C-alpha cells in the first residue's frame, strides 16, 4: 500500500510507541493541567509540528548528517538537555500558591512544546531507524510513500494527544481544589523533566 510493506503493522507500531513516556507526553500533561484545553491544544499543535519537522528533516537526510558529524549531534543533545533542565528547575523551585511556573497563554505552550520536540535529536534517529522497517524497496513510491507515512503519524498522534489533553484537563479541575496535591504533582513533573534532561546527556 503506497510502498509501505505492512501498513497495519506500521500504524500499530506507532500507536504503541506513542504510549512510551517521554518529554513530549510530559509537556502535554503539564500544559493541559495548567492551561486548560486551550493550553493543551496549543501544546498538541506544537508537538505535532515538531514531529513533522523532524520527520521531514530525516527524509531529507539530516539524520545521516548527524551520524557523519557526531559533534553536531552532541551540540543538539546538550541544547535539548539544557532546555529540559531549565524547565524542570523552574517547576521544582516554584512555591505552593505561587501559581504556574509557566505563563498561561496558548502561544507560550505551543512554543514550549515545539522546542522540547525539536531539541530532542534522539527523535530524528528514531525516525531513521523506524521508517526503513516498513518501506517496500520494490513498491516504494518516493515522496508519496513518505507523505502517507507522515500523514498517518500526524493523524494518530493528534488523536492520542487530544485524548491525553482531555483526560488531563478533567483531572486538573479536581486537583485545583487541593492546592498542596497540585503543587506536589507539579514538582513531580519538574523532577521528571530534569530526569529526561540528564538522560539525554548520559545516553550513549
Short mmCIF file of C-alpha atoms in Angstrom, two decimals:
data_model
loop_
_atom_site.label_atom_id
_atom_site.label_comp_id
_atom_site.label_asym_id
_atom_site.label_seq_id
_atom_site.Cartn_x
_atom_site.Cartn_y
_atom_site.Cartn_z
CA UNK A 1 0.00 0.00 0.00
CA UNK A 2 1.69 3.20 -1.23
CA UNK A 3 5.04 1.44 -1.00
CA UNK A 4 4.56 0.55 2.70
CA UNK A 5 5.29 -3.13 3.25
CA UNK A 6 2.71 -3.61 6.03
CA UNK A 7 0.58 -0.52 6.67
CA UNK A 8 -1.37 -2.12 9.53
CA UNK A 9 1.80 -3.11 11.36
CA UNK A 10 3.28 0.35 10.75
CA UNK A 11 0.23 2.08 12.28
CA UNK A 12 0.04 -0.36 15.20
CA UNK A 13 3.75 0.00 15.99
CA UNK A 14 3.49 3.79 16.06
CA UNK A 15 0.43 3.68 18.35
CA UNK A 16 2.38 1.55 20.82
CA UNK A 17 5.32 3.94 20.65
CA UNK A 18 3.03 6.87 21.49
CA UNK A 19 2.40 5.39 24.93
CA UNK A 20 6.09 5.34 25.84
CA UNK A 21 6.87 8.04 28.46
CA UNK A 22 8.94 10.95 27.23
CA UNK A 23 9.33 14.75 27.29
CA UNK A 24 6.51 15.20 24.76
CA UNK A 25 3.94 13.36 26.86
CA UNK A 26 5.02 15.24 29.95
CA UNK A 27 4.73 18.58 28.14
CA UNK A 28 1.16 17.74 27.09
CA UNK A 29 0.15 16.82 30.63
CA UNK A 30 1.78 19.91 32.11
CA UNK A 31 0.20 22.25 29.56
CA UNK A 32 -3.31 20.82 29.91
CA UNK A 33 -3.18 20.81 33.71
CA UNK A 34 -2.16 24.47 33.93
CA UNK A 35 -3.50 25.99 30.72
CA UNK A 36 -6.75 24.07 30.38
CA UNK A 37 -7.97 22.89 26.99
CA UNK A 38 -6.62 25.98 25.13
CA UNK A 39 -3.14 25.44 26.55
CA UNK A 40 -3.34 21.70 25.98
CA UNK A 41 -4.46 22.04 22.36
CA UNK A 42 -1.70 24.58 21.68
CA UNK A 43 0.78 22.09 23.12
CA UNK A 44 -0.64 19.37 20.84
CA UNK A 45 -0.08 21.59 17.80
CA UNK A 46 3.47 22.34 18.91
CA UNK A 47 4.27 18.67 19.39
CA UNK A 48 2.75 17.61 16.06
CA UNK A 49 4.51 20.39 14.17
CA UNK A 50 7.81 19.49 15.82
CA UNK A 51 7.35 15.82 14.91
CA UNK A 52 6.60 16.66 11.30
CA UNK A 53 9.64 18.93 11.03
CA UNK A 54 11.91 16.23 12.44
CA UNK A 55 10.30 13.59 10.25
CA UNK A 56 10.87 15.53 7.02
CA UNK A 57 14.37 16.54 8.10
CA UNK A 58 15.06 12.85 8.46
CA UNK A 59 13.71 12.18 4.99
CA UNK A 60 15.89 14.98 3.63
CA UNK A 61 18.99 13.37 5.06
CA UNK A 62 19.62 15.41 8.19
CA UNK A 63 19.85 12.23 10.24
CA UNK A 64 22.65 10.99 8.00
CA UNK A 65 24.44 14.30 8.53
CA UNK A 66 24.16 13.93 12.29
CA UNK A 67 25.71 10.48 12.03
CA UNK A 68 28.52 11.82 9.84
CA UNK A 69 29.26 14.76 12.17
CA UNK A 70 28.92 13.47 15.77
CA UNK A 71 29.92 16.88 17.28
CA UNK A 72 26.79 18.44 15.75
CA UNK A 73 24.67 15.69 17.27
CA UNK A 74 26.31 16.33 20.65
CA UNK A 75 25.57 20.07 20.43
CA UNK A 76 21.88 19.41 19.75
CA UNK A 77 21.79 16.85 22.52
CA UNK A 78 23.24 19.29 25.05
CA UNK A 79 20.88 22.08 23.94
CA UNK A 80 17.89 19.80 24.37
CA UNK A 81 19.08 18.60 27.77
CA UNK A 82 19.74 22.15 28.98
CA UNK A 83 16.26 23.26 27.92
CA UNK A 84 14.58 20.38 29.76
CA UNK A 85 16.70 21.02 32.87
CA UNK A 86 15.73 24.69 32.78
CA UNK A 87 12.01 23.95 32.52
CA UNK A 88 12.17 21.28 35.21
CA UNK A 89 14.15 23.55 37.52
CA UNK A 90 11.53 26.31 37.22
CA UNK A 91 8.80 23.86 38.20
CA UNK A 92 10.78 22.43 41.13
CA UNK A 93 11.57 25.88 42.53
CA UNK A 94 8.02 27.21 42.34
CA UNK A 95 6.36 27.74 45.73
CA UNK A 96 2.87 26.50 46.70
CA UNK A 97 0.26 29.07 45.80
CA UNK A 98 2.71 30.94 43.65
CA UNK A 99 0.85 30.00 40.52
CA UNK A 100 2.05 28.14 37.44
CA UNK A 101 5.77 28.28 36.70
CA UNK A 102 4.97 28.85 33.03
CA UNK A 103 2.76 31.53 31.51
CA UNK A 104 -0.84 30.55 30.88
CA UNK A 105 -1.08 31.53 27.23
CA UNK A 106 -1.72 29.12 24.34
CA UNK A 107 1.10 30.63 22.30
CA UNK A 108 3.54 30.05 25.14
CA UNK A 109 2.60 26.37 25.45
CA UNK A 110 2.87 25.96 21.68
CA UNK A 111 6.42 27.34 21.66
CA UNK A 112 7.49 25.36 24.74
CA UNK A 113 6.33 22.02 23.34
CA UNK A 114 7.68 22.77 19.87
CA UNK A 115 11.13 23.49 21.32
CA UNK A 116 11.05 20.40 23.56
CA UNK A 117 10.32 18.30 20.47
CA UNK A 118 12.85 19.93 18.15
CA UNK A 119 15.65 19.91 20.72
CA UNK A 120 15.44 16.15 21.07
CA UNK A 121 17.86 14.81 18.40
CA UNK A 122 17.05 11.28 19.52
CA UNK A 123 13.71 11.69 17.73
CA UNK A 124 15.49 12.14 14.40
CA UNK A 125 17.47 8.96 14.98
CA UNK A 126 14.23 7.20 15.92
CA UNK A 127 12.64 8.08 12.59
CA UNK A 128 15.79 6.96 10.82
CA UNK A 129 15.54 3.54 12.46
CA UNK A 130 11.72 3.27 12.34
CA UNK A 131 10.92 4.21 8.74
CA UNK A 132 13.07 1.68 6.86
CA UNK A 133 11.39 -1.23 8.66
CA UNK A 134 8.12 -0.57 6.79
CA UNK A 135 9.29 0.59 3.36
CA UNK A 136 8.96 -1.86 0.47
CA UNK A 137 12.07 -1.28 -1.69
CA UNK A 138 10.28 -2.70 -4.75
CA UNK A 139 6.96 -0.84 -4.43
CA UNK A 140 8.42 2.32 -2.92
CA UNK A 141 6.87 5.46 -4.48
CA UNK A 142 9.29 8.09 -3.23
CA UNK A 143 7.69 11.17 -1.72
CA UNK A 144 4.22 9.59 -1.93
CA UNK A 145 5.29 6.80 0.41
CA UNK A 146 6.85 9.22 2.87
CA UNK A 147 3.82 11.50 2.62
CA UNK A 148 1.41 8.70 3.52
CA UNK A 149 3.61 7.69 6.44
CA UNK A 150 3.89 11.28 7.65
CA UNK A 151 0.13 11.80 7.35
CA UNK A 152 -0.56 8.61 9.28
CA UNK A 153 1.81 9.67 12.06
CA UNK A 154 0.17 13.10 12.25
CA UNK A 155 -3.37 11.66 12.39
CA UNK A 156 -2.59 9.02 15.01
CA UNK A 157 -0.54 11.49 17.02
CA UNK A 158 -3.37 14.04 17.01
CA UNK A 159 -5.96 11.53 18.27
CA UNK A 160 -3.64 10.27 21.00
CA UNK A 161 -2.52 13.74 22.12
CA UNK A 162 -6.08 15.03 22.15
CA UNK A 163 -7.04 12.13 24.43
CA UNK A 164 -4.17 12.89 26.81
CA UNK A 165 -5.14 16.58 26.97
CA UNK A 166 -8.84 15.85 27.54
CA UNK A 167 -8.19 13.38 30.38
CA UNK A 168 -5.58 15.64 32.00
CA UNK A 169 -7.84 18.70 31.79
CA UNK A 170 -10.71 16.99 33.58
CA UNK A 171 -8.41 15.56 36.23
CA UNK A 172 -6.87 19.02 36.75
CA UNK A 173 -10.30 20.50 37.55
CA UNK A 174 -10.46 18.25 40.61
CA UNK A 175 -6.82 18.79 41.55
CA UNK A 176 -7.30 22.57 41.72
CA UNK A 177 -9.46 22.00 44.80
CA UNK A 178 -6.37 20.54 46.53
CA UNK A 179 -3.51 23.09 46.15
CA UNK A 180 -0.94 21.04 48.07
CA UNK A 181 -1.53 17.95 45.95
CA UNK A 182 -1.42 20.05 42.78
CA UNK A 183 1.88 21.61 43.89
CA UNK A 184 3.34 18.17 44.64
CA UNK A 185 2.34 16.88 41.20
CA UNK A 186 3.87 19.96 39.56
CA UNK A 187 7.16 19.32 41.36
CA UNK A 188 6.99 15.67 40.33
CA UNK A 189 6.56 16.78 36.72
CA UNK A 190 9.53 19.11 37.13
CA UNK A 191 11.61 16.26 38.56
CA UNK A 192 10.68 14.12 35.56
CA UNK A 193 11.78 16.87 33.16
CA UNK A 194 15.11 17.14 34.97
CA UNK A 195 15.42 13.37 34.74
CA UNK A 196 14.80 13.44 30.98
CA UNK A 197 17.41 16.18 30.67
CA UNK A 198 20.06 14.12 32.46
CA UNK A 199 19.03 11.06 30.49
CA UNK A 200 19.68 12.88 27.21
CA UNK A 201 23.13 13.89 28.47
CA UNK A 202 24.11 10.46 29.72
CA UNK A 203 22.54 8.39 26.93
CA UNK A 204 25.08 6.92 24.53
#
